[in-house]
Tab-separated table of C-alpha atoms in Angstrom:
chain	number	residue	atom	x	y	z
A	1	MET	CA	-1.104	-65.202	37.176
A	2	ALA	CA	-3.101	-66.692	39.933
A	3	ALA	CA	-2.180	-70.130	39.249
A	4	ALA	CA	1.502	-69.750	38.844
A	5	PRO	CA	2.912	-73.197	37.812
A	6	ALA	CA	4.219	-74.887	41.276
A	7	ALA	CA	7.648	-75.292	39.821
A	8	SER	CA	8.387	-71.775	39.232
A	9	ALA	CA	7.218	-70.902	42.910
A	10	ALA	CA	9.488	-73.637	44.099
A	11	GLY	CA	12.524	-72.086	42.521
A	12	ARG	CA	11.420	-68.709	43.914
A	13	GLU	CA	11.528	-70.044	47.444
A	14	THR	CA	15.146	-71.257	47.016
A	15	GLY	CA	16.119	-67.881	46.275
A	16	VAL	CA	17.500	-66.250	42.617
A	17	GLY	CA	20.850	-67.717	41.821
A	18	GLN	CA	20.677	-70.400	44.206
A	19	PRO	CA	18.829	-73.269	42.254
A	20	ALA	CA	18.194	-76.499	44.447
A	21	VAL	CA	19.711	-79.050	42.332
A	22	ALA	CA	23.283	-79.090	41.419
A	23	GLY	CA	23.695	-75.311	40.856
A	24	ARG	CA	22.102	-75.319	37.302
A	25	SER	CA	19.296	-73.570	35.993
A	26	VAL	CA	17.141	-73.482	33.049
A	27	VAL	CA	15.109	-70.433	31.778
A	28	ALA	CA	12.117	-71.404	29.719
A	29	PHE	CA	10.496	-68.355	27.656
A	30	CYS	CA	7.044	-69.420	27.399
A	31	CYS	CA	4.367	-68.344	25.016
A	32	ARG	CA	1.298	-67.112	26.731
A	33	GLU	CA	-1.318	-68.887	24.345
A	34	CYS	CA	0.324	-72.236	24.210
A	35	ALA	CA	3.273	-73.277	26.560
A	36	TYR	CA	2.143	-71.095	29.511
A	37	ALA	CA	-1.285	-72.506	29.370
A	38	ALA	CA	0.268	-75.838	29.300
A	39	ALA	CA	2.338	-75.176	32.187
A	40	ASP	CA	-0.593	-73.883	34.356
A	41	ALA	CA	-2.536	-77.166	33.336
A	42	SER	CA	0.446	-79.206	34.311
A	43	ALA	CA	0.606	-77.479	37.613
A	44	ASN	CA	-3.105	-77.605	38.317
A	45	ALA	CA	-2.877	-81.345	37.746
A	46	ARG	CA	-0.188	-81.102	40.215
A	47	THR	CA	2.654	-82.649	37.898
A	48	SER	CA	6.072	-81.486	39.404
A	49	LEU	CA	8.387	-79.670	37.065
A	50	PRO	CA	12.185	-80.077	37.663
A	51	PRO	CA	13.050	-77.470	40.110
A	52	THR	CA	15.686	-76.027	38.051
A	53	VAL	CA	13.588	-74.493	35.663
A	54	ARG	CA	12.407	-70.718	35.660
A	55	LEU	CA	9.375	-69.889	33.458
A	56	VAL	CA	9.396	-66.577	31.771
A	57	LEU	CA	5.924	-65.494	30.390
A	58	MET	CA	6.166	-63.925	26.864
A	59	PRO	CA	2.991	-62.771	24.991
A	60	CYS	CA	4.460	-64.580	22.094
A	61	THR	CA	7.666	-66.433	21.290
A	62	GLY	CA	8.194	-63.873	18.370
A	63	ARG	CA	8.940	-61.561	21.233
A	64	VAL	CA	12.129	-63.307	22.048
A	65	SER	CA	14.987	-61.871	20.636
A	66	PRO	CA	18.739	-63.197	20.580
A	67	LEU	CA	19.521	-60.689	23.645
A	68	HIS	CA	16.935	-62.468	25.762
A	69	LEU	CA	18.584	-65.707	25.002
A	70	LEU	CA	22.026	-64.412	25.419
A	71	SER	CA	21.737	-62.594	28.233
A	72	ALA	CA	19.936	-65.233	30.357
A	73	LEU	CA	22.757	-67.506	29.482
A	74	ALA	CA	25.201	-64.499	30.358
A	75	GLU	CA	23.474	-63.772	33.734
A	76	GLY	CA	23.266	-67.252	35.500
A	77	ALA	CA	21.386	-69.465	33.252
A	78	ASP	CA	22.931	-72.868	32.157
A	79	GLY	CA	20.280	-73.403	29.544
A	80	VAL	CA	17.679	-71.494	28.022
A	81	MET	CA	14.712	-73.119	26.239
A	82	VAL	CA	11.860	-71.328	24.426
A	83	ALA	CA	8.316	-72.780	24.275
A	84	GLY	CA	5.809	-71.958	21.777
A	85	CYS	CA	2.771	-72.999	19.910
A	86	LEU	CA	2.915	-75.726	17.206
A	87	GLU	CA	4.259	-74.843	13.756
A	88	GLY	CA	1.467	-72.899	11.828
A	89	GLN	CA	-0.618	-72.339	15.058
A	90	CYS	CA	0.919	-69.272	16.377
A	91	HIS	CA	-1.907	-66.882	17.716
A	92	TYR	CA	-0.112	-64.201	15.933
A	93	ARG	CA	0.418	-65.967	12.605
A	94	GLU	CA	4.263	-66.526	12.394
A	95	GLY	CA	5.607	-65.678	15.813
A	96	ASN	CA	6.941	-68.972	16.455
A	97	PHE	CA	8.485	-69.097	13.165
A	98	ASN	CA	10.620	-66.148	13.938
A	99	ALA	CA	11.203	-67.665	17.136
A	100	ILE	CA	12.460	-71.091	15.577
A	101	ASP	CA	14.971	-69.046	13.340
A	102	ARG	CA	16.243	-66.898	16.204
A	103	VAL	CA	17.038	-69.892	18.286
A	104	ALA	CA	18.561	-71.473	15.231
A	105	PHE	CA	20.660	-68.050	14.907
A	106	VAL	CA	21.800	-68.199	18.691
A	107	GLN	CA	22.800	-71.882	18.429
A	108	ARG	CA	25.016	-71.017	15.576
A	109	LEU	CA	26.264	-68.101	17.560
A	110	LEU	CA	27.106	-70.198	20.635
A	111	LYS	CA	28.752	-72.917	18.439
A	112	SER	CA	31.047	-70.220	16.667
A	113	VAL	CA	32.351	-69.360	20.090
A	114	GLY	CA	32.796	-72.752	21.695
A	115	VAL	CA	29.545	-73.100	23.712
A	116	ALA	CA	27.395	-76.115	23.349
A	117	PRO	CA	24.336	-75.558	21.117
A	118	GLU	CA	22.078	-77.509	23.103
A	119	ARG	CA	22.051	-75.012	25.874
A	120	CYS	CA	19.639	-72.922	23.736
A	121	ARG	CA	16.547	-74.966	22.483
A	122	MET	CA	13.214	-74.479	20.900
A	123	PHE	CA	10.051	-76.733	21.854
A	124	THR	CA	6.708	-76.421	20.121
A	125	MET	CA	3.371	-77.587	22.103
A	126	SER	CA	-0.161	-76.803	22.140
A	127	ALA	CA	-2.043	-75.425	25.002
A	128	GLY	CA	-3.566	-78.851	25.558
A	129	GLU	CA	-0.617	-80.921	25.828
A	130	PRO	CA	0.739	-80.346	29.673
A	131	PRO	CA	2.548	-83.702	29.192
A	132	LYS	CA	4.249	-82.555	26.292
A	133	PHE	CA	5.547	-79.517	27.964
A	134	VAL	CA	6.679	-81.269	31.241
A	135	ALA	CA	8.492	-83.719	28.745
A	136	ALA	CA	10.152	-80.911	27.112
A	137	VAL	CA	11.143	-79.083	30.522
A	138	LYS	CA	12.554	-82.519	31.590
A	139	GLU	CA	14.455	-83.409	28.473
A	140	MET	CA	16.045	-79.603	28.622
A	141	ASP	CA	17.081	-80.434	32.263
A	142	ARG	CA	18.452	-83.688	31.348
A	143	VAL	CA	20.539	-82.373	28.721
A	144	ILE	CA	21.692	-79.273	30.770
A	145	GLY	CA	22.594	-81.767	33.666
A	146	GLY	CA	24.747	-83.706	31.175
A	147	LEU	CA	26.985	-80.747	30.427
A	148	PRO	CA	29.345	-79.082	32.731
A	149	PRO	CA	28.324	-75.650	34.159
A	150	LEU	CA	28.652	-72.879	31.832
A	151	GLU	CA	31.657	-70.958	32.704
A	152	ARG	CA	31.695	-66.930	32.419
A	153	SER	CA	34.453	-64.517	32.406
A	154	ALA	CA	34.498	-62.232	35.370
A	155	VAL	CA	32.489	-59.224	34.727
A	156	PRO	CA	31.506	-57.279	37.613
A	157	ALA	CA	27.734	-57.099	36.667
A	158	VAL	CA	27.550	-60.988	36.697
A	159	ALA	CA	28.909	-62.250	39.804
A	160	ARG	CA	25.556	-63.791	40.617
A	161	GLY	CA	25.566	-67.064	38.461
A	162	ALA	CA	29.129	-67.191	37.894
A	163	ALA	CA	30.236	-68.769	41.381
B	1	MET	CA	25.194	-53.508	-14.142
B	2	PRO	CA	22.006	-51.402	-14.150
B	3	LEU	CA	23.165	-47.402	-14.194
B	4	THR	CA	20.998	-44.823	-13.025
B	5	ASN	CA	20.957	-41.377	-14.357
B	6	ARG	CA	22.645	-40.513	-11.238
B	7	GLY	CA	25.510	-42.823	-11.655
B	8	ARG	CA	25.841	-41.627	-15.191
B	9	ALA	CA	26.011	-37.984	-14.076
B	10	ILE	CA	28.544	-38.934	-11.515
B	11	LEU	CA	30.661	-40.829	-13.949
B	12	SER	CA	30.565	-37.776	-16.256
B	13	ARG	CA	31.900	-35.519	-13.613
B	14	VAL	CA	34.614	-37.572	-12.488
B	15	PRO	CA	37.994	-37.907	-14.590
B	16	GLY	CA	38.752	-41.336	-15.359
B	17	GLY	CA	35.040	-42.367	-14.993
B	18	THR	CA	33.639	-44.402	-17.989
B	19	LEU	CA	30.693	-46.706	-18.385
B	20	GLN	CA	33.153	-49.349	-18.851
B	21	SER	CA	35.370	-48.882	-16.096
B	22	THR	CA	33.600	-47.652	-12.920
B	23	VAL	CA	36.236	-48.642	-10.219
B	24	GLY	CA	37.651	-45.672	-8.195
B	25	VAL	CA	35.088	-43.228	-9.329
B	26	GLY	CA	33.768	-40.551	-7.033
B	27	CYS	CA	33.911	-40.895	-3.462
B	28	GLU	CA	36.121	-43.126	-1.579
B	29	ILE	CA	33.601	-45.239	0.669
B	30	VAL	CA	34.804	-46.212	4.135
B	31	ARG	CA	32.479	-48.656	6.223
B	32	HIS	CA	32.696	-48.880	9.722
B	33	GLU	CA	31.326	-52.452	10.432
B	34	GLU	CA	31.477	-52.250	14.133
B	35	LEU	CA	28.779	-49.322	13.913
B	36	CYS	CA	26.482	-51.034	11.568
B	37	VAL	CA	23.215	-51.723	12.879
B	38	GLY	CA	22.194	-54.193	9.801
B	39	CYS	CA	19.158	-52.233	8.813
B	40	GLY	CA	20.134	-52.780	5.198
B	41	LYS	CA	19.310	-49.230	4.173
B	42	CYS	CA	22.392	-48.664	2.212
B	43	ALA	CA	21.548	-52.002	0.435
B	44	THR	CA	17.944	-50.553	-0.572
B	45	ASN	CA	19.598	-46.915	-1.496
B	46	CYS	CA	22.529	-48.330	-3.380
B	47	PRO	CA	21.685	-47.641	-7.154
B	48	SER	CA	24.526	-49.980	-8.536
B	49	GLY	CA	23.750	-52.870	-6.059
B	50	ALA	CA	27.414	-52.753	-4.468
B	51	SER	CA	25.838	-52.841	-1.187
B	52	GLU	CA	23.840	-56.161	-0.547
B	53	ARG	CA	22.564	-58.041	2.695
B	54	SER	CA	24.386	-61.227	2.707
B	55	GLU	CA	23.256	-64.655	4.063
B	56	THR	CA	26.098	-64.794	6.863
B	57	PHE	CA	26.848	-62.706	9.966
B	58	ASP	CA	30.209	-61.818	11.187
B	59	VAL	CA	30.115	-62.432	15.271
B	60	TYR	CA	32.934	-59.861	15.776
B	61	GLN	CA	30.271	-57.349	14.581
B	62	LEU	CA	28.820	-58.110	17.945
B	63	LEU	CA	31.855	-58.185	20.032
B	64	ASP	CA	33.303	-55.014	18.364
B	65	ALA	CA	30.013	-53.101	18.480
B	66	PRO	CA	29.999	-49.668	21.072
B	67	ALA	CA	29.019	-50.422	24.623
B	68	GLY	CA	25.291	-49.263	25.023
B	69	SER	CA	24.040	-50.123	21.559
B	70	ARG	CA	21.959	-52.946	20.904
B	71	ARG	CA	24.503	-55.051	19.203
B	72	GLY	CA	26.787	-54.187	21.964
B	73	ALA	CA	24.647	-55.597	24.497
B	74	LEU	CA	24.337	-58.905	22.545
B	75	GLY	CA	28.361	-58.534	22.351
B	76	ASP	CA	28.782	-58.369	26.090
B	77	ALA	CA	26.458	-61.183	26.797
B	78	LEU	CA	28.409	-63.168	24.211
B	79	ARG	CA	31.809	-62.231	25.688
B	80	ARG	CA	30.701	-63.496	28.998
B	81	ILE	CA	29.982	-67.014	27.895
B	82	MET	CA	32.735	-67.774	25.052
B	83	LYS	CA	35.324	-70.156	24.996
B	84	HIS	CA	37.158	-69.051	22.430
B	85	ALA	CA	37.377	-66.421	19.565
B	86	PRO	CA	34.523	-66.559	16.981
B	87	ASP	CA	35.030	-69.177	14.413
B	88	GLY	CA	34.290	-66.803	11.700
B	89	LEU	CA	30.990	-66.095	9.683
B	90	VAL	CA	27.844	-67.736	10.944
B	91	GLU	CA	24.898	-68.534	8.468
B	92	VAL	CA	21.744	-66.740	9.278
B	93	PRO	CA	18.188	-68.207	9.034
B	94	ALA	CA	15.837	-66.392	6.806
B	95	ARG	CA	13.683	-64.785	9.211
B	96	VAL	CA	16.600	-63.379	11.119
B	97	THR	CA	16.908	-60.089	9.182
B	98	VAL	CA	18.642	-57.701	11.107
B	99	LEU	CA	21.894	-59.617	12.286
B	100	ARG	CA	23.200	-59.948	8.728
B	101	THR	CA	26.564	-58.548	7.681
B	102	ILE	CA	26.274	-56.034	4.650
B	103	ALA	CA	28.360	-57.351	1.605
B	104	TYR	CA	29.943	-54.352	0.084
B	105	ASP	CA	31.367	-54.740	-3.423
B	106	GLY	CA	34.146	-52.160	-4.082
B	107	GLU	CA	34.131	-53.242	-7.796
B	108	LYS	CA	30.475	-52.261	-8.316
B	109	CYS	CA	30.408	-48.990	-6.276
B	110	LEU	CA	29.866	-45.750	-8.092
B	111	GLY	CA	31.051	-43.804	-5.086
B	112	CYS	CA	27.957	-41.766	-5.393
B	113	GLY	CA	27.826	-41.823	-1.556
B	114	THR	CA	24.146	-42.507	-1.080
B	115	CYS	CA	24.844	-45.063	1.437
B	116	ALA	CA	26.673	-42.827	3.715
B	117	ARG	CA	23.901	-40.147	3.506
B	118	GLY	CA	20.983	-42.770	4.309
B	119	CYS	CA	23.063	-44.553	6.885
B	120	PRO	CA	21.129	-44.005	10.516
B	121	ALA	CA	24.049	-45.156	12.128
B	122	ASP	CA	26.583	-43.148	10.585
B	123	ALA	CA	28.694	-46.424	10.009
B	124	ILE	CA	29.390	-45.414	6.334
B	125	GLU	CA	31.882	-42.543	5.552
B	126	ALA	CA	31.911	-41.068	1.839
B	127	ARG	CA	35.502	-39.489	1.573
B	128	PRO	CA	35.926	-37.224	-1.308
B	129	PRO	CA	37.920	-38.479	-4.279
B	130	LYS	CA	41.713	-37.513	-2.827
B	131	ALA	CA	43.673	-38.292	-6.118
B	132	ASP	CA	41.534	-36.986	-8.893
B	133	ALA	CA	45.153	-36.485	-10.533
B	134	ALA	CA	45.861	-40.270	-10.299
B	135	PRO	CA	42.931	-41.350	-12.828
B	136	ALA	CA	43.586	-38.289	-15.018
B	137	ALA	CA	47.142	-39.273	-15.544
B	138	GLU	CA	46.244	-43.034	-16.269
B	139	MET	CA	43.890	-41.718	-18.888
B	140	ARG	CA	46.534	-39.763	-20.567
B	141	ALA	CA	49.027	-42.472	-20.219
């Protein structure tokens, strides 16, 4: 990925686990065909993304499993978002439908254990809509900024994001 | 309830087993829900439809799953962020297939043990009928 989006590069400079803004961080799982392409395009257009977001490249949002989302939350992210193709336009036919249902499932899981379900959200966009991607990231960042930091129980392996 | 030839054979062998009352026939099926991986093989194999994939998921199945398993990893992640004990059953969207609780209906079960033999996670135990005398006594009464 030669043209990695500017925001993720900026996030890397501040060091993992030390997000620049108010200690929060959002992990965005992006589908290679649409959302990551949109992120690339927005970076090429020098649109700035909130420095809290980290992009994770996925081959398709259908690859995202509840374990990705939950372990991201458990290991330091305050919010996770899944960004994929428009409904019906998945390059692998129905990967984004699977992702939509998995995200809905994780939201219900979070709700049942008392965590705000807004911490996990799904967005869809096409590759030609960088503004929509930027808007989705900003929306997610705004929502997470309004929530208190996610508290984690002390498990030795997670000291990183918990402090 | 559709009854297979196998089911009829089991019923004919077991004292107290008739086509009308199938409760308590054959093996005693013990399900260990915390070991279940949700594959649904028991539901596919079940001749009487006693095991079925339900539309809900019990969150405790994640929290109680053994460490190192896939569900156990999910449970570990969930345990770190949870604020309180799970509220109960969670509705499962249509495309989430594996994270479902298997609904087991003891009334329909023939006790044939097919589910236990096919279970890849060894989550089902088929105990041999321990009290053959009891149904026989009921029959005599």
